[in-house]
Tab-separated table of C-alpha atoms and ligand atoms in Angstrom:
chain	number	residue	atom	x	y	z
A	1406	UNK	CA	84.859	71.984	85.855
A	1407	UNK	CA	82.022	73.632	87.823
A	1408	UNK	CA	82.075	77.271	89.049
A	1409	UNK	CA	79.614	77.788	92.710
A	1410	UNK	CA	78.232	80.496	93.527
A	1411	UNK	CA	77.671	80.929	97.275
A	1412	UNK	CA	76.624	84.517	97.844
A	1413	UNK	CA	73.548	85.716	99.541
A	1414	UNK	CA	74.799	89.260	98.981
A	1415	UNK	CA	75.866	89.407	95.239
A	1416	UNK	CA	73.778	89.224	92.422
A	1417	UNK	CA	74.414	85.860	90.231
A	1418	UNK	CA	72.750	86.637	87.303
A	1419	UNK	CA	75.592	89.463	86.649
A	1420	UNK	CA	78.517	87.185	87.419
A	1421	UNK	CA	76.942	84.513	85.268
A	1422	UNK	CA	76.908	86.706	82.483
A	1423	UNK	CA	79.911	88.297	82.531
A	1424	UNK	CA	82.099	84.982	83.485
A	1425	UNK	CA	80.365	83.304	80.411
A	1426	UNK	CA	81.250	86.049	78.313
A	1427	UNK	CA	85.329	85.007	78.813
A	1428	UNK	CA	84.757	81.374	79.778
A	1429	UNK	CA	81.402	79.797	78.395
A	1430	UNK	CA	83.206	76.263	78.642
A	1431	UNK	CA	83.071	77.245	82.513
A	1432	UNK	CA	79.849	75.683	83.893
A	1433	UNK	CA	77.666	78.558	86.639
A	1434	UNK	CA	75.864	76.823	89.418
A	1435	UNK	CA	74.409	78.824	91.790
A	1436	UNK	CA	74.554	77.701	95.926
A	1437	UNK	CA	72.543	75.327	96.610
A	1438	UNK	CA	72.193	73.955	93.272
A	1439	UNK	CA	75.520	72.400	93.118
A	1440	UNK	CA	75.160	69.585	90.822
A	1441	UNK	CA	77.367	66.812	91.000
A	1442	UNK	CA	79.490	67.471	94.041
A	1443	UNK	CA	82.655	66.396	92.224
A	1444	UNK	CA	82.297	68.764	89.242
A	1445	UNK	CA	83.113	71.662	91.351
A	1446	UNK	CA	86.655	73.082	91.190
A	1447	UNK	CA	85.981	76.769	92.309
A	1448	UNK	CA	84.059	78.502	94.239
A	1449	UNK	CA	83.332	81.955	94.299
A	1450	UNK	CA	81.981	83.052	97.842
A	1451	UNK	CA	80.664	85.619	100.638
A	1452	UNK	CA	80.019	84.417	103.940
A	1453	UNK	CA	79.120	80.733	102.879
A	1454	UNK	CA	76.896	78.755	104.870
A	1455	UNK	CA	78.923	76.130	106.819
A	1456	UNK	CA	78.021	73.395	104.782
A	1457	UNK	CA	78.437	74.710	101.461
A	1458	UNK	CA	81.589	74.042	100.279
A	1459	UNK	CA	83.109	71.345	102.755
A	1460	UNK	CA	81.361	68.461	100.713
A	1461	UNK	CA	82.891	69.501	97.543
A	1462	UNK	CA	86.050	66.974	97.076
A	1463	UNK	CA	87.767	68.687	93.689
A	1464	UNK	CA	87.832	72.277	95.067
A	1465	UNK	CA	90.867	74.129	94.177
A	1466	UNK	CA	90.125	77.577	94.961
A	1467	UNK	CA	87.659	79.615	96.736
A	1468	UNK	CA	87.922	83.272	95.522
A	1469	UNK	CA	86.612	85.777	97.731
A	1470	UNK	CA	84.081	87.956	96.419
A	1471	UNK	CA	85.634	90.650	98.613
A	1472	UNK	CA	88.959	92.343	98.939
A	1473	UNK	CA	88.708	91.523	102.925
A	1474	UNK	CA	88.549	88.393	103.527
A	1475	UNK	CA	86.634	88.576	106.874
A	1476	UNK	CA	82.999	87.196	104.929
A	1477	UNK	CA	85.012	84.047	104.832
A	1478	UNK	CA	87.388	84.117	107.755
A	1479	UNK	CA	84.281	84.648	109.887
A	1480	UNK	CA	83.038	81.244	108.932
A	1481	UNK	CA	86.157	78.955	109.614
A	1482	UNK	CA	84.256	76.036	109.369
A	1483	UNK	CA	82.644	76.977	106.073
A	1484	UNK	CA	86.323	76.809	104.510
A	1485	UNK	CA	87.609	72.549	103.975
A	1486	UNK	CA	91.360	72.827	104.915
A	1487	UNK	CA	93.680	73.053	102.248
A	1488	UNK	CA	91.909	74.932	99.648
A	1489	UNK	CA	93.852	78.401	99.126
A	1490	UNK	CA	91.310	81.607	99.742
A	1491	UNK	CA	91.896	83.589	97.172
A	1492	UNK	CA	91.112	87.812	97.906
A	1493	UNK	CA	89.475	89.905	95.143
A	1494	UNK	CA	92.084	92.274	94.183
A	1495	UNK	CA	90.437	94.082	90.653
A	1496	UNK	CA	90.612	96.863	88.845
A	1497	UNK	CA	86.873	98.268	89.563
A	1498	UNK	CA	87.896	97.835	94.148
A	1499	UNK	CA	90.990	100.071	93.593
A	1500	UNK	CA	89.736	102.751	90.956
A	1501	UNK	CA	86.484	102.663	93.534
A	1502	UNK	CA	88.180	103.220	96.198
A	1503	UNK	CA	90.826	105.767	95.231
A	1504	UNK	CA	87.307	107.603	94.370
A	1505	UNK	CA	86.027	107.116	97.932
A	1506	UNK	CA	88.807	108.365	99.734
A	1507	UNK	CA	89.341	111.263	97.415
A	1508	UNK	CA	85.802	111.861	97.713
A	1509	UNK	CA	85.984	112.360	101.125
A	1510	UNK	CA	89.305	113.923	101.711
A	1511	UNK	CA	88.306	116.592	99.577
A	1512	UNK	CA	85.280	117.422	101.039
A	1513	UNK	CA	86.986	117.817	104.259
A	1514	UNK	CA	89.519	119.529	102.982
A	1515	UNK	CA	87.668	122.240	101.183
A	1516	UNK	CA	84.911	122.516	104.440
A	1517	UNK	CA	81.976	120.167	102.822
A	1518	UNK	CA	79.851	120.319	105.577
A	1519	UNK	CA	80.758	123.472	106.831
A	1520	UNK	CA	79.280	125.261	103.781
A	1521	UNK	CA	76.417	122.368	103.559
A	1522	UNK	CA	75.537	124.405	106.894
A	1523	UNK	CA	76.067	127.972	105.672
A	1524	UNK	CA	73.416	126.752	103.128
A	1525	UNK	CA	70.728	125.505	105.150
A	1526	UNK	CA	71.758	129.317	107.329
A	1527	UNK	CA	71.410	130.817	104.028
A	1528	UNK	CA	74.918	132.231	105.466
A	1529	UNK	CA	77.169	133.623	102.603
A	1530	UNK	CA	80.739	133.554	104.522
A	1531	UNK	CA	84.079	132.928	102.533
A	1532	UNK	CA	86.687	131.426	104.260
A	1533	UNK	CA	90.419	130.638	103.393
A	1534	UNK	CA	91.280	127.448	102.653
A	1535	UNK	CA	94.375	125.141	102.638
A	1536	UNK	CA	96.347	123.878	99.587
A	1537	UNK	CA	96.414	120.227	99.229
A	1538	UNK	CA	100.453	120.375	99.841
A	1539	UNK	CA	99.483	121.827	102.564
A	1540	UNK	CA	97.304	118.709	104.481
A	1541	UNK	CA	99.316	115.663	104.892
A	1542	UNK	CA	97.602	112.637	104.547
A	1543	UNK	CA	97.719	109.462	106.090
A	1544	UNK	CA	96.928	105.658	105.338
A	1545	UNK	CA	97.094	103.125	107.347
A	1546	UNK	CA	97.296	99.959	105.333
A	1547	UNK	CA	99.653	100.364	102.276
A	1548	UNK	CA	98.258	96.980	100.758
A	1549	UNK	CA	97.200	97.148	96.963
A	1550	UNK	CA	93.759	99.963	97.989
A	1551	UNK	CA	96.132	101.927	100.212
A	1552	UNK	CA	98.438	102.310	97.271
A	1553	UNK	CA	95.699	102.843	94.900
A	1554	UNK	CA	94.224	105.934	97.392
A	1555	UNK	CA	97.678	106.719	97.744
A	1556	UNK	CA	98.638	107.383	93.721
A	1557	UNK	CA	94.911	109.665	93.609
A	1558	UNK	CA	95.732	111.816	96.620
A	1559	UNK	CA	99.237	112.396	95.301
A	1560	UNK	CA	98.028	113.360	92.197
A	1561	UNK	CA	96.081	115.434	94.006
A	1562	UNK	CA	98.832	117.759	95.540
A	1563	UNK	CA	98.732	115.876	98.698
A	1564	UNK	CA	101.518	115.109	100.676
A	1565	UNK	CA	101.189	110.939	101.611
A	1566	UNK	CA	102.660	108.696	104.499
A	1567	UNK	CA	101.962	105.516	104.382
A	1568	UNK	CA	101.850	102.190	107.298
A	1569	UNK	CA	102.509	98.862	107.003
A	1570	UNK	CA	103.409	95.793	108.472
A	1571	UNK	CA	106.285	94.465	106.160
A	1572	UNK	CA	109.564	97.716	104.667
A	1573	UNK	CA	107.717	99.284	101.405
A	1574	UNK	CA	109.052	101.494	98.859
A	1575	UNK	CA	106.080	103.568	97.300
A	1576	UNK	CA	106.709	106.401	94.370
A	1577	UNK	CA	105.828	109.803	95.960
A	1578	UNK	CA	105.149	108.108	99.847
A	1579	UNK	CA	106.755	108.210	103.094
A	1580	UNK	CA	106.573	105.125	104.135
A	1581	UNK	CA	106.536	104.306	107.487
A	1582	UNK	CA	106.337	100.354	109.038
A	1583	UNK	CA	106.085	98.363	112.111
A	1584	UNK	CA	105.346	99.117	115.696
A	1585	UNK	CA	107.612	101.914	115.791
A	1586	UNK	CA	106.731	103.250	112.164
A	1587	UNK	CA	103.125	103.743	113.398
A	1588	UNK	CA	103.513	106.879	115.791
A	1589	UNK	CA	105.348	108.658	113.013
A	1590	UNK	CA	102.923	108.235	110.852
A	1591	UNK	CA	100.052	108.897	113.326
A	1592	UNK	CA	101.599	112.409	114.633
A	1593	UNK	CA	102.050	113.454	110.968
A	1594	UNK	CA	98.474	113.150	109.648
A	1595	UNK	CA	96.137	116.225	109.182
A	1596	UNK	CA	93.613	113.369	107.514
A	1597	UNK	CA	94.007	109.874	108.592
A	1598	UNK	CA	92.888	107.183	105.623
A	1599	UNK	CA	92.048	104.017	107.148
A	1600	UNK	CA	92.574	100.746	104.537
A	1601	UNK	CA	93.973	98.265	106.663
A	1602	UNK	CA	92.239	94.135	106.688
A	1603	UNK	CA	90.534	93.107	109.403
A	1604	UNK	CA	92.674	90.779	111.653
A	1605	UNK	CA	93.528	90.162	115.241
A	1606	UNK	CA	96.522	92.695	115.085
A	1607	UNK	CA	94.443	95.750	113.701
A	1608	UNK	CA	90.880	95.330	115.401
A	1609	UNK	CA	90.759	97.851	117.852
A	1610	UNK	CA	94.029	99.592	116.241
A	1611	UNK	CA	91.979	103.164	116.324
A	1612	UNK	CA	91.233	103.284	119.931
A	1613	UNK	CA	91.558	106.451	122.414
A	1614	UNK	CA	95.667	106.175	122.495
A	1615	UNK	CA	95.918	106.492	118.550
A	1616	UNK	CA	93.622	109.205	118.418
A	1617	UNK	CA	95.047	111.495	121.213
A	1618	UNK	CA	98.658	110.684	118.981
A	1619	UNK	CA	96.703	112.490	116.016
A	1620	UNK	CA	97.211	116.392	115.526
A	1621	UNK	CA	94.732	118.134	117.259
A	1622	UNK	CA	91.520	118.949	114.714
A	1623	UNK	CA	92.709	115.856	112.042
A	1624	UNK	CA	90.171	113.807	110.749
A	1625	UNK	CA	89.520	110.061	109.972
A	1626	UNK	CA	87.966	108.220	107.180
A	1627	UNK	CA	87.286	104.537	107.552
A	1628	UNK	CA	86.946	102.498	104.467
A	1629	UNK	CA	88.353	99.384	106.386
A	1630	UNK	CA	85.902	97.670	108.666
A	1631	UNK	CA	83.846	98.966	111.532
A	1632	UNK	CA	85.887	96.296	114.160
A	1633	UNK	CA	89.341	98.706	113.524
A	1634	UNK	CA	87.758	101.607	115.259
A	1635	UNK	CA	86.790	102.031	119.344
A	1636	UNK	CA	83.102	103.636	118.459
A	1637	UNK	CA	83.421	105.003	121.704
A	1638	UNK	CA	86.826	106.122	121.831
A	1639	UNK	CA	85.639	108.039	118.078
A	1640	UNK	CA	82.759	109.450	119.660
A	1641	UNK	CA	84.424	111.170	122.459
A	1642	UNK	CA	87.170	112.704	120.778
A	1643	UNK	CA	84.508	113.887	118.579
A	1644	UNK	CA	82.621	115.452	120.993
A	1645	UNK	CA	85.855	116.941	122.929
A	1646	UNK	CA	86.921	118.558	119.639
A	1647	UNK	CA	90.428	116.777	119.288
A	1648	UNK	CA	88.975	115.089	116.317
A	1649	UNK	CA	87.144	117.353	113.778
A	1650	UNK	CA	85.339	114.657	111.902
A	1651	UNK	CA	85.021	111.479	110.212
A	1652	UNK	CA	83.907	110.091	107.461
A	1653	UNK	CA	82.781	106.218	108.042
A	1654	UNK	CA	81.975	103.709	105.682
A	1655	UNK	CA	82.098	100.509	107.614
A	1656	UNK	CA	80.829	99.822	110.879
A	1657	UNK	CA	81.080	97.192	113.691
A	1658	UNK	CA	77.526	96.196	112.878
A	1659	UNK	CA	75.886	96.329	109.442
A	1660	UNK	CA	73.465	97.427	108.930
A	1661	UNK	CA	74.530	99.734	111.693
A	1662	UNK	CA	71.622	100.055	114.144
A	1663	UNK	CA	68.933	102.730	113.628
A	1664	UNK	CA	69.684	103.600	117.224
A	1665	UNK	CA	73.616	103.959	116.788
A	1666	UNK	CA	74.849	107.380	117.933
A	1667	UNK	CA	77.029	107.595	114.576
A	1668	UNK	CA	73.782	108.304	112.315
A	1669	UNK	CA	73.125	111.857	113.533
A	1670	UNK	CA	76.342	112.589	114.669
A	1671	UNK	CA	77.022	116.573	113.560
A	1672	UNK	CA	81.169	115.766	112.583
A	1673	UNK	CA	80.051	112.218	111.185
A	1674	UNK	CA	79.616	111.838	107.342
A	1675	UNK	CA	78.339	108.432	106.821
A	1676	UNK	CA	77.703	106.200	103.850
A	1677	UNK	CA	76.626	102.534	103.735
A	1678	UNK	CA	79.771	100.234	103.234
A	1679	UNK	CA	80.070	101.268	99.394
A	1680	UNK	CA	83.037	102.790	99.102
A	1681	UNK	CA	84.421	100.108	96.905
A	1682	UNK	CA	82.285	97.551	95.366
A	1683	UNK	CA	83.419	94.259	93.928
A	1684	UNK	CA	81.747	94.555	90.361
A	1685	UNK	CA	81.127	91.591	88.188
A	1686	UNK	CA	81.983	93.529	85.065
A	1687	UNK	CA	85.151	94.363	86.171
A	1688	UNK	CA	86.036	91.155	88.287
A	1689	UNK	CA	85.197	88.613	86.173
A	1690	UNK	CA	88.223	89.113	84.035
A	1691	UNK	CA	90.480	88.808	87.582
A	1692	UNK	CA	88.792	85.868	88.071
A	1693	UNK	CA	89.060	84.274	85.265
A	1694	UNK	CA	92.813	85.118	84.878
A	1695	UNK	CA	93.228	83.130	88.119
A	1696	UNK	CA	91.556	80.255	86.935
A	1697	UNK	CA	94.154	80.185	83.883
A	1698	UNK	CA	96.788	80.618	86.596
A	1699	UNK	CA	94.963	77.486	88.400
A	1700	UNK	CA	94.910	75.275	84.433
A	1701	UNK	CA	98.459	76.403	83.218
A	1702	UNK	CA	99.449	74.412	86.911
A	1703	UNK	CA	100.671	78.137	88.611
A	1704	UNK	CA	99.040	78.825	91.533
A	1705	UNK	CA	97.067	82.007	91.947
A	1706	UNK	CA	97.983	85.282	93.219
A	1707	UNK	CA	97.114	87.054	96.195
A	1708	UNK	CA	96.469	83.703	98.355
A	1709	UNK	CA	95.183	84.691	101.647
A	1710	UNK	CA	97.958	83.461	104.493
A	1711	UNK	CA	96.276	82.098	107.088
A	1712	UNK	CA	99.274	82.833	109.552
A	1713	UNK	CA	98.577	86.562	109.496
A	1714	UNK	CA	95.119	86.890	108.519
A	1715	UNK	CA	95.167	88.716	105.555
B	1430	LIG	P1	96.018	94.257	101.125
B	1430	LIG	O1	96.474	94.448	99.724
B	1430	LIG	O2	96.165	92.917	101.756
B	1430	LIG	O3	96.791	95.343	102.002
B	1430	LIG	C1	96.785	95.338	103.388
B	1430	LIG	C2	97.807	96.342	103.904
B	1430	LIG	O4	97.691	96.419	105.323
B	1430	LIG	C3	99.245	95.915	103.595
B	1430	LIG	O5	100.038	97.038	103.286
B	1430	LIG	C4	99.699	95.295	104.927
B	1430	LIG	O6	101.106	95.354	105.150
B	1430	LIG	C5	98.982	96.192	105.898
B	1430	LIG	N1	98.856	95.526	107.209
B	1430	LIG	C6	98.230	94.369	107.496
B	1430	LIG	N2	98.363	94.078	108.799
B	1430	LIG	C7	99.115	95.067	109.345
B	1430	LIG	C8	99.626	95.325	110.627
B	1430	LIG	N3	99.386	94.500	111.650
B	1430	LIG	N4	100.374	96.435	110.809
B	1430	LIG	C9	100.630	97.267	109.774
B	1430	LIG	N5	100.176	97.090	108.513
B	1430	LIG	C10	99.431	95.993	108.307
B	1430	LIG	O7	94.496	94.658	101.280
B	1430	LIG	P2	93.636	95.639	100.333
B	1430	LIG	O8	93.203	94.943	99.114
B	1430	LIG	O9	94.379	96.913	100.188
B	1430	LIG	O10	92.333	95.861	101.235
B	1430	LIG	C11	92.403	96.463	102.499
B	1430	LIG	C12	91.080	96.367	103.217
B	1430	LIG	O11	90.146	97.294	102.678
B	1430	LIG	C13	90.352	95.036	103.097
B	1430	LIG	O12	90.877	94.065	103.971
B	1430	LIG	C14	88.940	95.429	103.480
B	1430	LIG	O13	88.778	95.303	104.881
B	1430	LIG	C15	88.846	96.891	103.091
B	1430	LIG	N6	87.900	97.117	101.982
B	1430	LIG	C16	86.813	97.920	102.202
B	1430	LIG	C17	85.954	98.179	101.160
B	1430	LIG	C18	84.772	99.100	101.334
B	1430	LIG	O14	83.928	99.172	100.456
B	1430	LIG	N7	84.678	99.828	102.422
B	1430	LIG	C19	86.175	97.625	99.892
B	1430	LIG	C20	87.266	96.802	99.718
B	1430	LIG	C21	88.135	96.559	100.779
B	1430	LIG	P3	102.144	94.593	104.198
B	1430	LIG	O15	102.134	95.385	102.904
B	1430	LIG	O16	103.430	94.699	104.901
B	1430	LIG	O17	101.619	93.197	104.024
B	1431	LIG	C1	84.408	95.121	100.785
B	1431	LIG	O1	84.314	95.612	101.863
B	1431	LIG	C2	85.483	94.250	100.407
B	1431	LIG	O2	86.192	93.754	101.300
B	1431	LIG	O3	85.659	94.025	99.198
């Protein structure tokens, strides 16, 4: 009842520890020391190589060492048919991300960089600010990190609106769905929170047409991936003023290129894809909950659906 581990980007020695800490019955291999083949029943995995896991004939699960799924839907062929994908949804991604975002919303909101700049002027100016209730905020993706961002900014004083695909009812959030729920909640939003998955419906998503729909002066945060945004749709309305800023986490290449306009951008705040970090100490007991799930004969939760890509 072997557990693989098939990350180049994780560290194994801290999901070894903490997994045998709940389950030491539950042997660790690390990729590409699998052992016997037949031994393995889960796998837990970022952007495996292609012929990592297809060989393996008692898989049951792969879990996803991220909450997107993209590491793994990237490699199709890395994936045997008929094994569920499993996305990490823990308690250490949403408390990390509700961070982020209010990280960022509040600088923006209380002029971060502008008095980062008065500083370097050694300019003592005072200006007025807004009241939270008094920025509406919104986030596209109203999956279990939009909602978690969604309960800290309301906390906050913020008024939330919400997008997604399917009707939701969310305590203290407009919500707003569909095709036709998405201009709504575009034209509404002083700060636009960006927390949607990666798939062929949203890549693209924040081109020049959604950002001309925003309020004049709004700005975006992307903690989503790089692929959602137009980089040169961004750019321009950042240089034309319609946009004031953004803050980016995630890029359409990572690292992003030492030569990418982004880096030294004046409205750009940019940090390197860490908003929310999958963290062994708090995923491990997620994991190993769905692994009970897997033994008691239930299957797990938050299966990704291969119809809609998320
Ligand atoms: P999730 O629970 O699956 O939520 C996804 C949300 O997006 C759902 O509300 C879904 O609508 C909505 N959605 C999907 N496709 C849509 C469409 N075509 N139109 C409108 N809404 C759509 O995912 P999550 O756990 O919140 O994670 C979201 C994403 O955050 C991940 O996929 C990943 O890319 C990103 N992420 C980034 C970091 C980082 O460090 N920067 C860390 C973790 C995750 P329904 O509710 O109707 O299904
Ligand atoms: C990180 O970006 C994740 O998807 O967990």
């Amino acid at each position: 009842m072997t557990l693989l581990f098939v990350s180049a980007a994780d560290d194994p020695e801290e999901w070894a520890g903490a997994l045998a800490a709940l389950r030491p019955d539950i042997p660790f291999r690390v990729w590409p020391d699998v052992g016997d083949p037949a031994a393995v029943r889960y796998a837990l995995a970022w952007r495996p190589p292609a012929d990592a896991l297809p060989g393996l004939p008692n898989l049951q699960a792969i879990f996803s060492l991220g909450a997107g799924i993209d590491g793994l839907a990237d490699v199709p062929e890395a994936l045997p048919p008929g094994v569920p994908v499993v996305r990490m949804v823990e308690e250490g991604l949403s408390a990390g991300m509700a961070e982020y975002v209010a990280w960022q919303v509040l600088d923006w909101h209380r002029g971060g960089a502008l008095y980062r700049a008065q500083q370097q002027a050694g300019e003592w100016r005072r200006r007025r600010s807004k009241l939270a209730g008094e920025r509406r905020i919104g986030i596209l993706g109203l999956g279990v990190l939009g909602q978690s961002a969604a309960r800290m900014l309301t906390g906050l004083g913020f008024p939330v609106a919400g997008w997604s695909r399917t009707a939701k009812t969310v305590d203290q959030v407009v919500c707003h769905h569909g095709a036709d729920g998405l201009a709504d909640l575009v034209a509404g939003s002083d700060i636009l929170v960006n927390l949607l998955p990666l798939t062929p419906q949203t890549e693209g998503l924040i081109n020049a047409d959604l950002i001309a729909a925003l309020p004049k002066g709004a700005v975006l945060i992307n903690a989503a991936r790089g692929r959602h945004v137009v980089d040169v749709d961004l750019l321009a309305a950042l240089d034309s003023g319609h946009l004031a800023g953004a803050a980016l986490d995630v890029f359409s290449t990572e690292p992003l290129p030492p030569d990418h306009p982004f880096w030294r951008h004046p409205r750009i705040a940019l940090t390197p894809h860490v908003a929310a970090l999958t963290l062994a100490r708090t995923a491990a007991p997620a994991v190993v909950a769905q692994i009970a799930r897997i033994e008691r004969g239930e299957a797990p939760l938050h299966v990704v659906d291969t119809g809609r890509g998320y």
